[in-house]
PDB file of C-alpha atoms and ligand atoms in Angstrom:
ATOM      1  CA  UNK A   1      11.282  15.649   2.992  1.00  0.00           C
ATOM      2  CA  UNK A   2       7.942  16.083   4.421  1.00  0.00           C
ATOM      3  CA  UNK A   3       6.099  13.005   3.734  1.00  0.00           C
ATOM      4  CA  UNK A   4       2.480  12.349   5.423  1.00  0.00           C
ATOM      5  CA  UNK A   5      -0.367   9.820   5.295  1.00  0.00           C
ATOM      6  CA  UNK A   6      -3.530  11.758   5.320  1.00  0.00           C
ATOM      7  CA  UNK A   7      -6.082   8.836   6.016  1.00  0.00           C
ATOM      8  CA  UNK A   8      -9.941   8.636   6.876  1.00  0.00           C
ATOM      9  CA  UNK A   9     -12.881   6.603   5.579  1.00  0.00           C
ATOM     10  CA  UNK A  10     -14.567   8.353   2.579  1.00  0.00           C
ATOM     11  CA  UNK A  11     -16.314  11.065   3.225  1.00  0.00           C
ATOM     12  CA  UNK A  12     -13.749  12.082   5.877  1.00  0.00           C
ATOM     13  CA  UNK A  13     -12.874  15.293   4.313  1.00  0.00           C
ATOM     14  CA  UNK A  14      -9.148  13.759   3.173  1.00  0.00           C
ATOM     15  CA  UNK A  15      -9.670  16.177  -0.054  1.00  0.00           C
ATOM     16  CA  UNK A  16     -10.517  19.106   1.716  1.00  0.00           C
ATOM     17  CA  UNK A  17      -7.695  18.997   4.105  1.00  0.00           C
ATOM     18  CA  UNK A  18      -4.874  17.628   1.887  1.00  0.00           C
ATOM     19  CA  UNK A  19      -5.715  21.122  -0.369  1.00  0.00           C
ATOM     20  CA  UNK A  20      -4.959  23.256   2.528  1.00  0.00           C
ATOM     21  CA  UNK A  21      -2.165  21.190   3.659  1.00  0.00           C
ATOM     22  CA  UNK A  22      -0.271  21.250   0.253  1.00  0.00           C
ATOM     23  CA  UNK A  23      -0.425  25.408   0.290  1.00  0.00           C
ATOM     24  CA  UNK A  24       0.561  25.802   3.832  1.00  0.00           C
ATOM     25  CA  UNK A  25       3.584  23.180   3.282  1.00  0.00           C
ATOM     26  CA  UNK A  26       4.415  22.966   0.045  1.00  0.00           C
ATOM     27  CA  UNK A  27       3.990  19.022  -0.430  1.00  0.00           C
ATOM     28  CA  UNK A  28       2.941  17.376  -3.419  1.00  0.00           C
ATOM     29  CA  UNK A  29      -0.959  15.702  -3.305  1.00  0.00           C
ATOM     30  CA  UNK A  30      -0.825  11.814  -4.338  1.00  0.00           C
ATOM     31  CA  UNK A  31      -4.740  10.867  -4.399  1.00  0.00           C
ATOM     32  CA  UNK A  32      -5.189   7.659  -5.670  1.00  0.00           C
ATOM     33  CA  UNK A  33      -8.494   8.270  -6.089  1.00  0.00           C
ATOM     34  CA  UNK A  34      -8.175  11.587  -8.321  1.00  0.00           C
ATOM     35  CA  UNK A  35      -5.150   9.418  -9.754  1.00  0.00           C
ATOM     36  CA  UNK A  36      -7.916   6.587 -11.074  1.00  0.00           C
ATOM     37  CA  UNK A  37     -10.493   9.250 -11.932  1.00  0.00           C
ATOM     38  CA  UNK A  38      -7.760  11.338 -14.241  1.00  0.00           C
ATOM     39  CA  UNK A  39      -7.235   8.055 -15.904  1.00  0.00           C
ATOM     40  CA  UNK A  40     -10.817   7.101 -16.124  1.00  0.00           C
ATOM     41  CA  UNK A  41     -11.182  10.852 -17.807  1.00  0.00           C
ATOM     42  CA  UNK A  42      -8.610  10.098 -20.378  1.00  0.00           C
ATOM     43  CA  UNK A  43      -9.675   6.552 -21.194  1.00  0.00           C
ATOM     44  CA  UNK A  44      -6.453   4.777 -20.787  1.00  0.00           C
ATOM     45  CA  UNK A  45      -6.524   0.777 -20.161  1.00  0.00           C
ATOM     46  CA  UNK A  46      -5.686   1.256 -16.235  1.00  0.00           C
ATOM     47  CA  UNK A  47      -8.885   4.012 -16.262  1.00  0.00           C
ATOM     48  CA  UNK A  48     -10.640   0.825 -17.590  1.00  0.00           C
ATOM     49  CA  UNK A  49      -9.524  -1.435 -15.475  1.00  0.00           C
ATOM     50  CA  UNK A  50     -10.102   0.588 -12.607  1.00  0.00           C
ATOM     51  CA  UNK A  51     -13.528   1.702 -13.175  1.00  0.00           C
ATOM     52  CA  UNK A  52     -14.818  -1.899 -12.940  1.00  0.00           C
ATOM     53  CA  UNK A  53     -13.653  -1.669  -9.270  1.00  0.00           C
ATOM     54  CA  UNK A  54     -14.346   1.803  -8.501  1.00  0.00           C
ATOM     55  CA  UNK A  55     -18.118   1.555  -9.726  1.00  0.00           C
ATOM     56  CA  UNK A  56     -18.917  -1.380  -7.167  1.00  0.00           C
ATOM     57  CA  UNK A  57     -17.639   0.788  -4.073  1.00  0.00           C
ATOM     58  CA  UNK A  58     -14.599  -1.897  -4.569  1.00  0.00           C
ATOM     59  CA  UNK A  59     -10.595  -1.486  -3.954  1.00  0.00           C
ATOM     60  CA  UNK A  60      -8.385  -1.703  -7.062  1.00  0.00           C
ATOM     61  CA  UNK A  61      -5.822  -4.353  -6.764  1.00  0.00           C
ATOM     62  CA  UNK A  62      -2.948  -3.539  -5.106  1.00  0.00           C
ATOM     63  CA  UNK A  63      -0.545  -4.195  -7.677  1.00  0.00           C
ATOM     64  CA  UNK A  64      -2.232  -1.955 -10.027  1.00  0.00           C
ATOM     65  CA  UNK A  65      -2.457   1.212  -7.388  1.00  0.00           C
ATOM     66  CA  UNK A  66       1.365   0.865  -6.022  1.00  0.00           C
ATOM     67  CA  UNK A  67       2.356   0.890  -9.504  1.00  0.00           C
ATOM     68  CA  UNK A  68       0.748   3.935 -10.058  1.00  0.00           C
ATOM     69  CA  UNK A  69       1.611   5.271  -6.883  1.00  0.00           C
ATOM     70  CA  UNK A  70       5.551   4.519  -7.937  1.00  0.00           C
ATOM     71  CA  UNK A  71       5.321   6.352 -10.903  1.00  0.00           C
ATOM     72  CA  UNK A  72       4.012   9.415  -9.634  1.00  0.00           C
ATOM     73  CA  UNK A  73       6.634   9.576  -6.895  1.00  0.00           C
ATOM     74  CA  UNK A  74       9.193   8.739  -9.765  1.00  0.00           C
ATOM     75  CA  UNK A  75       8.347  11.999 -11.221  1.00  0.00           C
ATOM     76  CA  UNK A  76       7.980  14.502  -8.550  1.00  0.00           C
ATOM     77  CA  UNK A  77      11.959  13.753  -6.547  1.00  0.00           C
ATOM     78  CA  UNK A  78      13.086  17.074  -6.397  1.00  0.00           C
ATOM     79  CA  UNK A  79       9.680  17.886  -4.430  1.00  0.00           C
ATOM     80  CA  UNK A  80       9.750  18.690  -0.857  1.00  0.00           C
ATOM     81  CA  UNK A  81       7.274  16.193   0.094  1.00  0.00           C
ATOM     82  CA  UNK A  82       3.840  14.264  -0.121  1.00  0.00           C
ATOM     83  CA  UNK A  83       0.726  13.551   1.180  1.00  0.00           C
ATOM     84  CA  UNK A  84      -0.743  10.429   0.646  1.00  0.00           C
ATOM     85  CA  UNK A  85      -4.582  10.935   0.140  1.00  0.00           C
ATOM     86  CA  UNK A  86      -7.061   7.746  -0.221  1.00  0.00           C
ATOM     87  CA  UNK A  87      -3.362   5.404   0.261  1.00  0.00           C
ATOM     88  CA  UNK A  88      -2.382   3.380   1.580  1.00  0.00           C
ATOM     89  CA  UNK A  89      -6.099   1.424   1.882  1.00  0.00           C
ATOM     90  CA  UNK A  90      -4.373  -1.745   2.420  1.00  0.00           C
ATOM     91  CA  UNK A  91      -1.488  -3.640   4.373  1.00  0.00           C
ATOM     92  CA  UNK A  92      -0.065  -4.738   1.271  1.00  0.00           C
ATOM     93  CA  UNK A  93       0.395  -0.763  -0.003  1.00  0.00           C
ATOM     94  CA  UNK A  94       1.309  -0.031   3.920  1.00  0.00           C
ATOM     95  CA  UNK A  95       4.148  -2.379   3.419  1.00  0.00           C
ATOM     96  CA  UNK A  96       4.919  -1.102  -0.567  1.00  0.00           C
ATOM     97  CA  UNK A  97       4.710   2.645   0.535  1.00  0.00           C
ATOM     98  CA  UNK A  98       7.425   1.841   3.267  1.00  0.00           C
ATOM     99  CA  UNK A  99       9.708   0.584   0.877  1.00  0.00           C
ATOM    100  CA  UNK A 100       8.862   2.964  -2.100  1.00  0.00           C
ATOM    101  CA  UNK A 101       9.964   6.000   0.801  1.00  0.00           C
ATOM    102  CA  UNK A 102      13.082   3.840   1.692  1.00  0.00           C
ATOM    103  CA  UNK A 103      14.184   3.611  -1.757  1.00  0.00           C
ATOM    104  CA  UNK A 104      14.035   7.233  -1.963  1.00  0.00           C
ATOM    105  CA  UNK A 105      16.251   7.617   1.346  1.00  0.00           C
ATOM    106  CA  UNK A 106      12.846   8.900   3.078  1.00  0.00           C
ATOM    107  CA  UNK A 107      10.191   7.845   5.415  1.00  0.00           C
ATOM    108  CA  UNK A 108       6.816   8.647   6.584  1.00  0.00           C
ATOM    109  CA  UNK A 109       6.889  10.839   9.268  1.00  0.00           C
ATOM    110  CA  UNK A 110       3.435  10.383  10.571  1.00  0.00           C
ATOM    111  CA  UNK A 111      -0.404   8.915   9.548  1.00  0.00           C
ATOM    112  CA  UNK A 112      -2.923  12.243  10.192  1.00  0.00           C
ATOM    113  CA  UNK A 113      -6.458   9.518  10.658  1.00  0.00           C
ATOM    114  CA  UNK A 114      -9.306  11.870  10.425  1.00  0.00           C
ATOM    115  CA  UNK A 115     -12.356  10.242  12.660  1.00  0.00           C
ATOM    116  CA  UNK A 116     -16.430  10.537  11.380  1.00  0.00           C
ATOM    117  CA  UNK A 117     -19.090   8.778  12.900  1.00  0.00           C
ATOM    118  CA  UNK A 118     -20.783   7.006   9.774  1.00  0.00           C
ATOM    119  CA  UNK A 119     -24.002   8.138   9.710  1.00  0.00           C
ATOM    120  CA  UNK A 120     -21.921  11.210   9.004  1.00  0.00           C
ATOM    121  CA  UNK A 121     -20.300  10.333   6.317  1.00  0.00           C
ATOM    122  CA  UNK A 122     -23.154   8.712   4.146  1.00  0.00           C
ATOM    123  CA  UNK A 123     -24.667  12.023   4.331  1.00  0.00           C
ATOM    124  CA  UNK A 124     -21.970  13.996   3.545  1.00  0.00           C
ATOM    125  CA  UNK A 125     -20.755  11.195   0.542  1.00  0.00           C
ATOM    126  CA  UNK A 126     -24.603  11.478  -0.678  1.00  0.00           C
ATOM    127  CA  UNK A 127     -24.750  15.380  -0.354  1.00  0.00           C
ATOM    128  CA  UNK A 128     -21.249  15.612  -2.833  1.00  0.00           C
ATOM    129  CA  UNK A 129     -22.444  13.622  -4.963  1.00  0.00           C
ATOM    130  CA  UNK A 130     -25.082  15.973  -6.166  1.00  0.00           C
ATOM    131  CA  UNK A 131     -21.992  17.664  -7.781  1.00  0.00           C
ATOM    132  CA  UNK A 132     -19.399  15.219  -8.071  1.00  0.00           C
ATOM    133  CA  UNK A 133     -20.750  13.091 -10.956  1.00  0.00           C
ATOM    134  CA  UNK A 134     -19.079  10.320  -9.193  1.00  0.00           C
ATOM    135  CA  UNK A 135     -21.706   7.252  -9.652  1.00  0.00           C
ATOM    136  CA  UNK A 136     -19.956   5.655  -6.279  1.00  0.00           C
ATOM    137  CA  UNK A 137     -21.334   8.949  -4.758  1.00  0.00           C
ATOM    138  CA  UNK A 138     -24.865   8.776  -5.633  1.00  0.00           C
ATOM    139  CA  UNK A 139     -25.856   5.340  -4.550  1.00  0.00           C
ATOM    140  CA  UNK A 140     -26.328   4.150  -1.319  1.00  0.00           C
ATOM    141  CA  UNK A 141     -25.647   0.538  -1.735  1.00  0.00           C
ATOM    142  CA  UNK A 142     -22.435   1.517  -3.215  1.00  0.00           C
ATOM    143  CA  UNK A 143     -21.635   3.850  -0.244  1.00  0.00           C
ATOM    144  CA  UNK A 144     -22.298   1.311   1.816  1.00  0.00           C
ATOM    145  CA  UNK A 145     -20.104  -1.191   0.503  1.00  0.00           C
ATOM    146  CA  UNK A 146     -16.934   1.698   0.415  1.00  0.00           C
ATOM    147  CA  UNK A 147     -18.025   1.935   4.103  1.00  0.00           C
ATOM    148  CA  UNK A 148     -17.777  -2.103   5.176  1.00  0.00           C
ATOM    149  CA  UNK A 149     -14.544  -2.326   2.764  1.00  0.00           C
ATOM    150  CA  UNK A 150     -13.209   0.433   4.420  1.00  0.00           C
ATOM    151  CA  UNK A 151     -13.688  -0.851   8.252  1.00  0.00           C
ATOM    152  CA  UNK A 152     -12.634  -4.301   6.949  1.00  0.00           C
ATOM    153  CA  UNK A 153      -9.460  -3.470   4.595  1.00  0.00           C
ATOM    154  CA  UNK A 154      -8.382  -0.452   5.735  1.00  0.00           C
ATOM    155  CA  UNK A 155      -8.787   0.545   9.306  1.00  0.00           C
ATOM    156  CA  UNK A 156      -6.115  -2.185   9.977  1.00  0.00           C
ATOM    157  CA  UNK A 157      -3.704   0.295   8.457  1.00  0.00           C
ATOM    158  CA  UNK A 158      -4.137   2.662  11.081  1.00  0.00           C
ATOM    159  CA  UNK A 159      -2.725  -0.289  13.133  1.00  0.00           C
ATOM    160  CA  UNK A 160       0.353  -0.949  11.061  1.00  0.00           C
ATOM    161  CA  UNK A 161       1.271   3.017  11.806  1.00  0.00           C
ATOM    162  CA  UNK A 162       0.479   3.118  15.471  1.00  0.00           C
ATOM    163  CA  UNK A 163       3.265   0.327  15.932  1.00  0.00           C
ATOM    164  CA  UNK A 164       5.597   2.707  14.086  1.00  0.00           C
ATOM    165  CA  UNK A 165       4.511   5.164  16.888  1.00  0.00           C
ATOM    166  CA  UNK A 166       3.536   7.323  14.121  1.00  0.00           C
ATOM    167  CA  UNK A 167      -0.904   7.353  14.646  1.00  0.00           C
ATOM    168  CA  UNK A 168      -2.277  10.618  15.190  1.00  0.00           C
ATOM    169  CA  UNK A 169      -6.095  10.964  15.294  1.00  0.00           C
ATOM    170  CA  UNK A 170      -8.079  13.846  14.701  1.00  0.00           C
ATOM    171  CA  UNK A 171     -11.680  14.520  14.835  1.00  0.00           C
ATOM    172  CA  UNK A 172     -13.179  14.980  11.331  1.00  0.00           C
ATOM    173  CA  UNK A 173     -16.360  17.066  12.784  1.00  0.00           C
ATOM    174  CA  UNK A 174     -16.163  21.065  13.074  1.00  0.00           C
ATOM    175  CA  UNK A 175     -15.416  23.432  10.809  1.00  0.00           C
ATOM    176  CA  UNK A 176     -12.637  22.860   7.889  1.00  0.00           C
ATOM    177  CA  UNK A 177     -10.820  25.475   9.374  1.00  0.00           C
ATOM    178  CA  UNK A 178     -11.014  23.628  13.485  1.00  0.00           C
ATOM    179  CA  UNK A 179     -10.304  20.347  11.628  1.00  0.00           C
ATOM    180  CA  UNK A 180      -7.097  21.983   9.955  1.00  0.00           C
ATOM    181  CA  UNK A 181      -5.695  23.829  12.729  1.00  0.00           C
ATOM    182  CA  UNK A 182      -5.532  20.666  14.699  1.00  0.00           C
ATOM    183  CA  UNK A 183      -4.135  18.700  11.786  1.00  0.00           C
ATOM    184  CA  UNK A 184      -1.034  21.563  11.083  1.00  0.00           C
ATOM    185  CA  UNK A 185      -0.634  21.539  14.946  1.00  0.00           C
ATOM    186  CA  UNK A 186       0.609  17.957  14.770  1.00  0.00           C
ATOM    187  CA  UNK A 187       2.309  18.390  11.133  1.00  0.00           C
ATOM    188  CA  UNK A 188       4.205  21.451  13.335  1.00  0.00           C
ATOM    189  CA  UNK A 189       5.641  18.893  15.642  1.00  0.00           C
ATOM    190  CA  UNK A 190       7.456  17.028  12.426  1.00  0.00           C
ATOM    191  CA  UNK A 191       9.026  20.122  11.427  1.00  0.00           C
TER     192      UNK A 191
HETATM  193  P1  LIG B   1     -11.527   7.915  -3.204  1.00  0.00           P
HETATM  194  O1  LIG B   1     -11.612   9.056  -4.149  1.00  0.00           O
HETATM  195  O2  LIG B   1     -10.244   7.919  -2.397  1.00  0.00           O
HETATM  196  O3  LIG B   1     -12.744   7.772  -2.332  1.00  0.00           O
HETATM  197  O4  LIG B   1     -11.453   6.601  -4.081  1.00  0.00           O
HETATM  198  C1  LIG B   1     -12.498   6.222  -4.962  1.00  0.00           C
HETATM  199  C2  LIG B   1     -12.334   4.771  -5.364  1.00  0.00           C
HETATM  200  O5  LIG B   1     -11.084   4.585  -6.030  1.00  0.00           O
HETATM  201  C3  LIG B   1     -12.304   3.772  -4.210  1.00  0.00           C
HETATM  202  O6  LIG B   1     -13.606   3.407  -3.795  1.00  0.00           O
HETATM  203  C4  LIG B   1     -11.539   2.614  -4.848  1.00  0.00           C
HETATM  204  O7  LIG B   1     -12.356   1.887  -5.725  1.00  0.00           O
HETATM  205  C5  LIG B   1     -10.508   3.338  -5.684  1.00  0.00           C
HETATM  206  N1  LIG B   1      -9.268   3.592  -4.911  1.00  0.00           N
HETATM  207  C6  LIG B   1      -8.766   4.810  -4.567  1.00  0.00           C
HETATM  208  N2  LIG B   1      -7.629   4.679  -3.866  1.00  0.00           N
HETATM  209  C7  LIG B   1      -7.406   3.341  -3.754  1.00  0.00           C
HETATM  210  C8  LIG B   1      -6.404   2.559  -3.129  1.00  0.00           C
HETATM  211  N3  LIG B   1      -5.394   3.123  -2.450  1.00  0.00           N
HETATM  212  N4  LIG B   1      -6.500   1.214  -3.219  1.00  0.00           N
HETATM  213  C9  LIG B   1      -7.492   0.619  -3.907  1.00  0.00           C
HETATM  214  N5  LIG B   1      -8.491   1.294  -4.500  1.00  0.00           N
HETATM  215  C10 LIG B   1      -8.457   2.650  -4.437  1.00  0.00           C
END
């Protein structure tokens, strides 16, 4: 199995690349995000619940999202991998993703961290969300706030990978198809 971390802050282009990754290798897309929206769409209970985070620019708990995350690697074994998209966002689902893979006789072979500068990516955020519909796209308080939860929760999970020797950075600026060239370069290597 193929199994990689695709992370960034939002805004990054995580969606954009993980589409082209999944074609070129075959690999199975786990966004949390889309995950959350899907359920928001269908108006189950966890949609509900996680709206009330999502709509503040706010992480949903980590119980809730490795729970989700656990089911939807239940039900896609016989795939040939996965990229991780939007998780982990925390240490906590870091630490739960580790032992989900090891469960599963697997592993994550590396953490692909796309890099924007943020000025960056609150105009690209703002710019999608003239077609997203997504209200945490439209509102620059909210962006804001994914922004400073992002450099406080999350970056630290770029640290938990680095001292697995698995950290590879990539700059998020160019065209999709620069940015993806140097991103299958480096998936290449784990082949
Ligand atoms: P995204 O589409 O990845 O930008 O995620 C949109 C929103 O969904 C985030 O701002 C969070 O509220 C929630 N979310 C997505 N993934 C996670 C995660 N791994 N942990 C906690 N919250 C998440």
């Amino acid at each position: 199995m193929l199994n990689l971390v695709l992370f960034g802050p939002p805004g990054a282009g995580k969606g954009t690349q993980s589409e082209k990754l999944i074609e070129k290798y075959k690999l199975t897309h786990i966004s949390t995000g889309d995950l959350f929206r899907k359920h928001i769409g269908e108006g189950t209970e966890l949609g509900k619940t996680a709206q009330k985070f999502m709509d503040n620019g706010n992480l949903v708990p980590d119980e809730i999202v490795i729970r989700m995350v656990d089911d939807k690697i239940h039900s896609n074994l016989d795939s040939s991998g996965f990229i991780f998209d939007g998780f982990p966002r925390t240490i906590a689902q870091a630490k739960a993703l580790d032992a989900l893979m090891q469960k599963n006789n697997t592993q994550i072979n590396t953490m692909l961290a796309l890099e924007v500068s943020e000025e960056e990516l609150t105009k690209r955020i703002l710019n999608r969300g003239k077609t997203s519909g997504r209200a945490d796209d439209q509102d620059i308080e909210k962006i804001k706030t994914r922004v400073r939860v992002y450099n406080g929760e999350t970056t630290p999970v770029a640290n938990y990978y680095d001292e697995q020797g698995k950290l590879n950075t990539v700059a998020g600026v160019g065209s999709i198809g620069e940015i993806f060239n140097n991103l299958s370069n480096l998936v290449d290597t784990q082949l």
